[in-house]
Coordinates of C-alpha atoms in Angstrom, one line a residue:
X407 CA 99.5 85.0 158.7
X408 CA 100.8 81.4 158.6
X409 CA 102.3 80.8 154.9
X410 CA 100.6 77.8 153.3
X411 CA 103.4 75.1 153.5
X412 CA 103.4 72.4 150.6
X413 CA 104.9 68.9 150.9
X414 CA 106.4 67.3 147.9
X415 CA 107.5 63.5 148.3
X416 CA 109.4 61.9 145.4
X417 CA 111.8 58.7 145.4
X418 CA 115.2 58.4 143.6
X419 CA 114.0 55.7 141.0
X420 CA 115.3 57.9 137.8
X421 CA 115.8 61.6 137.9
X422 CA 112.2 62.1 136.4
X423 CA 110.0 62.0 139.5
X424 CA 112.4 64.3 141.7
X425 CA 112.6 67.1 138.7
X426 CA 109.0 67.0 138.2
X427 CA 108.4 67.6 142.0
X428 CA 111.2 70.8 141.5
X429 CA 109.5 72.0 138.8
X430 CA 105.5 71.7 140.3
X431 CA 107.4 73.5 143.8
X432 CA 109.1 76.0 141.9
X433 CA 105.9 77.3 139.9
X434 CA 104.2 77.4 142.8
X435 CA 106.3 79.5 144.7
X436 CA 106.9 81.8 141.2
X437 CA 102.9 82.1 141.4
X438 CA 102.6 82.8 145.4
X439 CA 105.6 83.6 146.8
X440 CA 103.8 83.2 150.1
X441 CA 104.1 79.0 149.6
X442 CA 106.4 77.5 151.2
X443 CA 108.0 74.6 149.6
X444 CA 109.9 71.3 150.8
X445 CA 110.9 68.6 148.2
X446 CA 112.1 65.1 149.6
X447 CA 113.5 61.7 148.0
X448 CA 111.5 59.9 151.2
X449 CA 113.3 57.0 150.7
X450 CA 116.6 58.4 150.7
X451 CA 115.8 60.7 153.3
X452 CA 114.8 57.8 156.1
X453 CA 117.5 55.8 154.7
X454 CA 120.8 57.4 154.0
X455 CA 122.4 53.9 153.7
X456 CA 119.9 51.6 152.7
X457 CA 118.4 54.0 150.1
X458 CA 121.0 54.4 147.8
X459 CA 121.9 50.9 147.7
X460 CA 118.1 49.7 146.9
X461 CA 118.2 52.3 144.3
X462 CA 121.7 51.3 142.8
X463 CA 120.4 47.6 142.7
X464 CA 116.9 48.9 140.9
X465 CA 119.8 51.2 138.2
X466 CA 121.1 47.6 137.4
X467 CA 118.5 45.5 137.3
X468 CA 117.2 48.5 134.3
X469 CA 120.7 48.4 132.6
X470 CA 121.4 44.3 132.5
X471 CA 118.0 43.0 132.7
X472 CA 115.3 45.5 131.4
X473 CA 113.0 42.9 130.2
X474 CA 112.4 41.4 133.8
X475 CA 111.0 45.1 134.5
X476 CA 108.8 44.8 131.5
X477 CA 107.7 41.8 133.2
X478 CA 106.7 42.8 136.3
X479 CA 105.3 46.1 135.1
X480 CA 102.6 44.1 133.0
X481 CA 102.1 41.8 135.5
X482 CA 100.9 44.5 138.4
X483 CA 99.9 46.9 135.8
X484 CA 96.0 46.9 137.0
X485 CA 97.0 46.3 140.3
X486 CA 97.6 48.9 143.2
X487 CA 99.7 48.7 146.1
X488 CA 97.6 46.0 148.7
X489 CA 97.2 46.6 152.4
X490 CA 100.1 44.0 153.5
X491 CA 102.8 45.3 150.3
X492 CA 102.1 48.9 152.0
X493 CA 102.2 47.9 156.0
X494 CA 105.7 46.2 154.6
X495 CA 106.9 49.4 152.8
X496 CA 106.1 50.8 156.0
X497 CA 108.1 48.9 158.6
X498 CA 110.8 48.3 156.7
X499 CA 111.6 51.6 155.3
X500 CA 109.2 54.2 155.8
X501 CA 108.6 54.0 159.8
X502 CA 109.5 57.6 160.4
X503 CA 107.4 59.0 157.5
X504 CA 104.8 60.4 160.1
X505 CA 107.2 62.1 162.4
X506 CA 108.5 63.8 159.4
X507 CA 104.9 65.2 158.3
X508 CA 104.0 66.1 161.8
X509 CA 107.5 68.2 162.2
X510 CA 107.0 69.5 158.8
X511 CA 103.3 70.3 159.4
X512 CA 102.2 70.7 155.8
X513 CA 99.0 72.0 154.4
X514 CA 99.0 69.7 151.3
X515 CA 101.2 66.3 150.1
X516 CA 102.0 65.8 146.8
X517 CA 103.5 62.7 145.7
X518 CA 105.4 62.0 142.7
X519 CA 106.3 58.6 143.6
X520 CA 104.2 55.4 143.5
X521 CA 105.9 54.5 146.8
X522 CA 105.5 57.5 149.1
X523 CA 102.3 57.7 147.6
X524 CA 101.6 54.2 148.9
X525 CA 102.8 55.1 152.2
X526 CA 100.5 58.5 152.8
X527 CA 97.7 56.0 151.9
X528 CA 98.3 54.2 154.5
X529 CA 98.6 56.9 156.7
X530 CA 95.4 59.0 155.3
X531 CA 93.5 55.3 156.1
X532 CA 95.3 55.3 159.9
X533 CA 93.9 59.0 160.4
X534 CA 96.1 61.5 158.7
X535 CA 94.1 64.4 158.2
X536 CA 96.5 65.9 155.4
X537 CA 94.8 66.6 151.0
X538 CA 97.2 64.0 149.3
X539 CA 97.6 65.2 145.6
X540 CA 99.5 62.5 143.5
X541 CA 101.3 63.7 140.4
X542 CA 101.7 60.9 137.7
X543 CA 104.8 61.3 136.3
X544 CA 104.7 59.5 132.6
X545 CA 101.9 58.8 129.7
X546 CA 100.2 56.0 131.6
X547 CA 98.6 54.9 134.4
X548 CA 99.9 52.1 136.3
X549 CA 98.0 50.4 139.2
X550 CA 100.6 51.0 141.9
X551 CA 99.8 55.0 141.5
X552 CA 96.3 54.3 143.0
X553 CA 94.6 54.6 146.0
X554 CA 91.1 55.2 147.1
X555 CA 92.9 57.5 149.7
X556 CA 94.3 60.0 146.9
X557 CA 92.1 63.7 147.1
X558 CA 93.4 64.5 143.3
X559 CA 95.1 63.2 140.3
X560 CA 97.3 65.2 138.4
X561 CA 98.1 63.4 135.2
X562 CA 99.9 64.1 131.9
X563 CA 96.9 63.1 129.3
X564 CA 92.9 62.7 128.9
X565 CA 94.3 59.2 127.8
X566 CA 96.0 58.6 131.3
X567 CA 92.5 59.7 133.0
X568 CA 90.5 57.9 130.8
X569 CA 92.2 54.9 132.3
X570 CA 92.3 56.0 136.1
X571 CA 88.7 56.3 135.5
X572 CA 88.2 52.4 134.1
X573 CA 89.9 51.4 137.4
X574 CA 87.3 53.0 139.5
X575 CA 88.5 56.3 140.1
X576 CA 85.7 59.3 140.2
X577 CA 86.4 62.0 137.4
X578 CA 85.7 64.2 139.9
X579 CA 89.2 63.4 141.7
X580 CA 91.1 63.7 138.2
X581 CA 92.7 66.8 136.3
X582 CA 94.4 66.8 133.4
X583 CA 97.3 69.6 134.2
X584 CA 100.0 68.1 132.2
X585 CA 103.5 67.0 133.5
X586 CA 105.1 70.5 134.9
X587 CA 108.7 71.3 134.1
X588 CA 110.6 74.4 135.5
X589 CA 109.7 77.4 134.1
X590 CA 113.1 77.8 132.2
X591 CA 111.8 75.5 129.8
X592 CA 109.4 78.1 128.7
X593 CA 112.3 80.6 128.2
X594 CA 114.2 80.8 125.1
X595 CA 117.7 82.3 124.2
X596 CA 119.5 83.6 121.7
X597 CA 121.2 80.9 119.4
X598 CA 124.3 82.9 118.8
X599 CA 124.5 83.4 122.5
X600 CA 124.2 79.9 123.4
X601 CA 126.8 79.0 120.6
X602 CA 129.7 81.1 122.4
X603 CA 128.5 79.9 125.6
X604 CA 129.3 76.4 125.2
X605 CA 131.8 76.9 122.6
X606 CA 129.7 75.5 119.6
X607 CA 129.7 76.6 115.6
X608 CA 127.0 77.3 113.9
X609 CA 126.3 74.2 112.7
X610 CA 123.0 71.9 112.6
X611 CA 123.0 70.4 116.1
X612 CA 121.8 67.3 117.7
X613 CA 121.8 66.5 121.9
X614 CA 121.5 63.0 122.4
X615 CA 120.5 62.1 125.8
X616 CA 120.4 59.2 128.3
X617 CA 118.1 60.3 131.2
X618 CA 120.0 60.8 134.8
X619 CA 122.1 57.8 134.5
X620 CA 123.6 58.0 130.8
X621 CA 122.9 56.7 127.9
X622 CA 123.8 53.0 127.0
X623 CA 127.5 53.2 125.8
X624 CA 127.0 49.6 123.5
X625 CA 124.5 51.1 121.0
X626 CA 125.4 51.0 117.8
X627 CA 123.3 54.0 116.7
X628 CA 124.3 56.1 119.0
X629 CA 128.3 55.1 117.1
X630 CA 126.9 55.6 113.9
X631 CA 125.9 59.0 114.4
X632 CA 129.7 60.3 114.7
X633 CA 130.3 59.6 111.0
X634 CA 128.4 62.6 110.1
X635 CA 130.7 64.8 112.8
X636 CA 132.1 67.1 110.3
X637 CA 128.9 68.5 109.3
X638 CA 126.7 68.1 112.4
X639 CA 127.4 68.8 116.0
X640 CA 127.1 66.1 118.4
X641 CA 126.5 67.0 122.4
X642 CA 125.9 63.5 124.5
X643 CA 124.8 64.4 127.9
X644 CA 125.3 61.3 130.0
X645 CA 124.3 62.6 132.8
X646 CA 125.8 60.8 136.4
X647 CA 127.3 58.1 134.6
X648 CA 130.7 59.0 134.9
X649 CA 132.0 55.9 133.8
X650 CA 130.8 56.1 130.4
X651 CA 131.8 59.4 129.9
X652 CA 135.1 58.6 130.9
X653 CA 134.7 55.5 127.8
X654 CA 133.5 58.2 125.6
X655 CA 136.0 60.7 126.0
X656 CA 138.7 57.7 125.3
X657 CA 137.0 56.4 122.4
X658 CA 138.5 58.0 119.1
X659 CA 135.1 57.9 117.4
X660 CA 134.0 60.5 120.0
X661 CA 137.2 62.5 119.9
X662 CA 136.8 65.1 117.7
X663 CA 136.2 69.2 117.7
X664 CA 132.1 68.8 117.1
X665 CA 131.7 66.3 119.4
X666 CA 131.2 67.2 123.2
X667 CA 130.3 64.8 125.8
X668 CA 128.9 65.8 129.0
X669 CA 127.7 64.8 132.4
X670 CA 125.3 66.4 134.6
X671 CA 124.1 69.6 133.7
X672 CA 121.3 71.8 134.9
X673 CA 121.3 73.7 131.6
X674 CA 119.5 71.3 129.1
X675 CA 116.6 74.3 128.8
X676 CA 119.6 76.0 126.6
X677 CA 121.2 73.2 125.1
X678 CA 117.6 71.8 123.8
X679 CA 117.2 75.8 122.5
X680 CA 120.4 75.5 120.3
X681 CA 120.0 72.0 119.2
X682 CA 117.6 70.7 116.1
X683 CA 116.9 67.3 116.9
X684 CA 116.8 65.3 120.3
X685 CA 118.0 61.6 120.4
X686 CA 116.7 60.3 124.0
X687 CA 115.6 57.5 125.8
X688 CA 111.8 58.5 126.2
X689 CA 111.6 59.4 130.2
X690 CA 108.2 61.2 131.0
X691 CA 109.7 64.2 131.7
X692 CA 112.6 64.5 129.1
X693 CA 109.8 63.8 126.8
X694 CA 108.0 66.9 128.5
X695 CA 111.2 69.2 128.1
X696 CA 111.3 68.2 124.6
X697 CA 107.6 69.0 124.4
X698 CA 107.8 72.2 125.9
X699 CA 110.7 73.9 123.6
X700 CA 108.9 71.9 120.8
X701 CA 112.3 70.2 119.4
X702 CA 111.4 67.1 117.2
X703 CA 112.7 63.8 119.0
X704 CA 113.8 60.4 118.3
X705 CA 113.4 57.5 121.1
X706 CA 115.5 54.6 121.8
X707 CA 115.8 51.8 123.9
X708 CA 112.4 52.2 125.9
X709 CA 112.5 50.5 128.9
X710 CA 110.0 48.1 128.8
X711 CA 106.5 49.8 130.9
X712 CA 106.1 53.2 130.7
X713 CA 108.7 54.6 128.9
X714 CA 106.8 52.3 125.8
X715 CA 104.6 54.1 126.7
X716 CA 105.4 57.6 126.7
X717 CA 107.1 57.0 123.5
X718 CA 103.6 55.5 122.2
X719 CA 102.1 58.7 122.9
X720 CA 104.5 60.6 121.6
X721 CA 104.7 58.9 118.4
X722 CA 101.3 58.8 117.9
X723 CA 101.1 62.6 118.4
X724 CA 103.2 63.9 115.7
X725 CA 106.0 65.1 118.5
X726 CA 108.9 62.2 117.8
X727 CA 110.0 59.1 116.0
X728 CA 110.9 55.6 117.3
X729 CA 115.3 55.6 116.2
X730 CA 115.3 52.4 114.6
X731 CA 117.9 51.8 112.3
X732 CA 120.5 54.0 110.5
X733 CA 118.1 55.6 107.4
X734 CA 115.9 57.0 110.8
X735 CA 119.4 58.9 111.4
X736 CA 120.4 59.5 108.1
X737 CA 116.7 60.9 107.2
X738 CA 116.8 63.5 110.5
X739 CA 120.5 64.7 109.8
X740 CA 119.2 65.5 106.3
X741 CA 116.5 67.3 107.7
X742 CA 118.4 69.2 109.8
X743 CA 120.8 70.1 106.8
X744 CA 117.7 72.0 104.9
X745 CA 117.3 75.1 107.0
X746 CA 113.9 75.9 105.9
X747 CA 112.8 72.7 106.6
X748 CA 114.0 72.6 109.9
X749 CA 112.8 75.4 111.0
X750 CA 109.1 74.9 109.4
X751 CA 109.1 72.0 111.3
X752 CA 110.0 73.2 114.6
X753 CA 107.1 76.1 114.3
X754 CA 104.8 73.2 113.5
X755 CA 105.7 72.0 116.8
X756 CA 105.3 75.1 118.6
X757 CA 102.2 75.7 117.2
X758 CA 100.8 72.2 118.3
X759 CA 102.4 72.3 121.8
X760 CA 101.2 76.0 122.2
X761 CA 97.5 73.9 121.5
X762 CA 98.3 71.1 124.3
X763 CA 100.7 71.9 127.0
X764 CA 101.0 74.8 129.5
X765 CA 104.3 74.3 131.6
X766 CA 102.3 75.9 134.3
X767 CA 99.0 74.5 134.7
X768 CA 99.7 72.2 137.3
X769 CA 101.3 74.2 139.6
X770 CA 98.0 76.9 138.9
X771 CA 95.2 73.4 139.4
X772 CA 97.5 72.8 143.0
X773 CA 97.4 76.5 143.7
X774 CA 93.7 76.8 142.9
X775 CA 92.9 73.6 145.1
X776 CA 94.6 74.6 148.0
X777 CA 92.0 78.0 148.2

């Protein structure tokens, strides 16, 4: 018998909307190991040249000029992709997209991405006869997600498909699965273990993080948090930003034995279970992680749109704090200094995420709609 052979389309636009296609593809296959599996950054993937450098530009235009983002996020925020923006998409960069479905021959799509989204649409409209699942990646739901050609949402929140459902869209074509990340966030590990591991004390800890592309070196929080270095452990993860590590690790405010600054990793599952407190820019799915091993969080620096968003929601439910000045630090770190405290809290959390959030109900709502 044929195995069932799942699609999974994602863009390079942040590191959020490829992990949460890994994790949805990797839950599936742990449920049915008869599923076959393909993630792709479409984009990237018809464009080897071009791709990159769109996607470089976009990085910039987030670091230098965030508020023009803001902008433009209002301003299409009730609006979806139209008919000419998609046929554009479509010339321009997506051309190929239907030989790659018809080589692949998948059984389902399942977009993570606005823009691929956009361009199956287009393609569902033209006579592809493929389901076309599209997982919404953050706490809201902006217009560009939508299309009347979409089979099911997938989204993060009542809240997000209360919304879907104001522009038009049938409940009926709307689940609330919650955003999936790999099942190693739904692990945990020994503290002492982790300590030795990665050559840490026993200390309170805190993991600040930056998303995929680093955190913004100029902040003066971020600074501040080094004078408490002799009692508190500090690990920065700064992800691909290479550059800012290498201005870190120069920087004699960062140079000392509790202090670690790192780039890419694929381990944040443990670092986030040996750490008290996470300091992060509010990205859906770092937000998710966070959520899932129930550490308490501090945001900063939203990007104007959706990461407001997200760190809206998870203000509002009882899950992290906006970072806005030094007594928000020096009120955590003291926390964090109280063991019993600490730890109260972080059962508090558990308990509420154990209420709210299943790592692996979306993969089981894809799995069940594909029978």
């Amino acid at each position: 018998m044929r195995k069932k052979r799942v699609l999974l389309l994602s863009e390079g636009f942040g590191s959020g909307h490829t992990q949460a296609a890994y994790a949805l593809a990797v839950g599936l296959r742990s449920l049915d190991p008869h599923i076959q599996t393909r993630v792709i950054e479409l984009g990237n993937f018809l464009n080897p040249v071009i791709g990159p450098l769109i996607i470089s530009a976009y990085r910039r235009t987030v670091t230098k000029q965030p508020k023009l983002l803001g902008t433009l996020y209002r301003r299409q925020y009730k609006k979806s992709l139209n008919r000419f923006t998609q046929l554009a998409l479509h010339r321009l960069f997506y051309k190929h997209t239907k030989q790659v479905i018809t080589q692949l021959k998948p059984d389902l799509i399942v977009c993570t991405h606005p823009v691929p989204n956009a361009v199956v649409a287009r393609l569902k409209r033209l006579g592809l006869n493929i389901p076309l699942y599209t997982l919404i990646t953050d706490y809201d739901a902006h217009g560009t997600w939508t299309s009347t050609e979409v089979n099911k949402y997938l989204v993060s929140t009542v809240e997000v498909k209360r919304k879907l459902i104001e522009r038009g869209t049938p409940s009926s074509r709307i689940q609330v699965t919650g955003i999936p990340v790999h099942p190693n966030f739904w692990q945990t590990y020994d503290r002492s273990e982790l300590q030795a591991q990665f050559d840490l004390k026993a200390l309170p800890t805190v993991l600040i993080m930056g998303g995929g592309w680093g955190i913004m070196y100029s902040d003066d929080l971020l600074s501040y948090m080094t004078r408490y270095r002799d009692s508190v452990q500090l690990i920065y993860c700064v992800g691909n930003n290479d550059k800012v590590r290498e201005r870190m690790l120069a920087d004699p405010n960062f140079q000392h034995p509790n202090i670690k600054v790192l780039g890419f990793t694929k381990e944040i599952n443990k670092l986030m279970d040996l750490s008290d407190l996470l300091i992060t820019k509010p990205g859906g799915m770092t937000c998710t992680e966070g959520l899932s091993k129930g550490i308490p969080m501090l945001f900063y620096e939203p990007i104007p749109g959706q990461e407001e968003v997200n760190c809206e929601y998870f203000v509002a439910s009882g899950f992290g704090e906006m970072l806005e000045s030094t007594e928000t630090i020096n009120k955590w770190f003291k926390i964090i200094h109280e063991p019993y405290t600490s730890v109260q809290h972080r059962m508090d959390l558990m308990n509420k995420r154990n209420q709210q959030y299943n790592p692996m109900e979306c993969s089981r709502a894809v799995l069940q709609l594909m029978q």
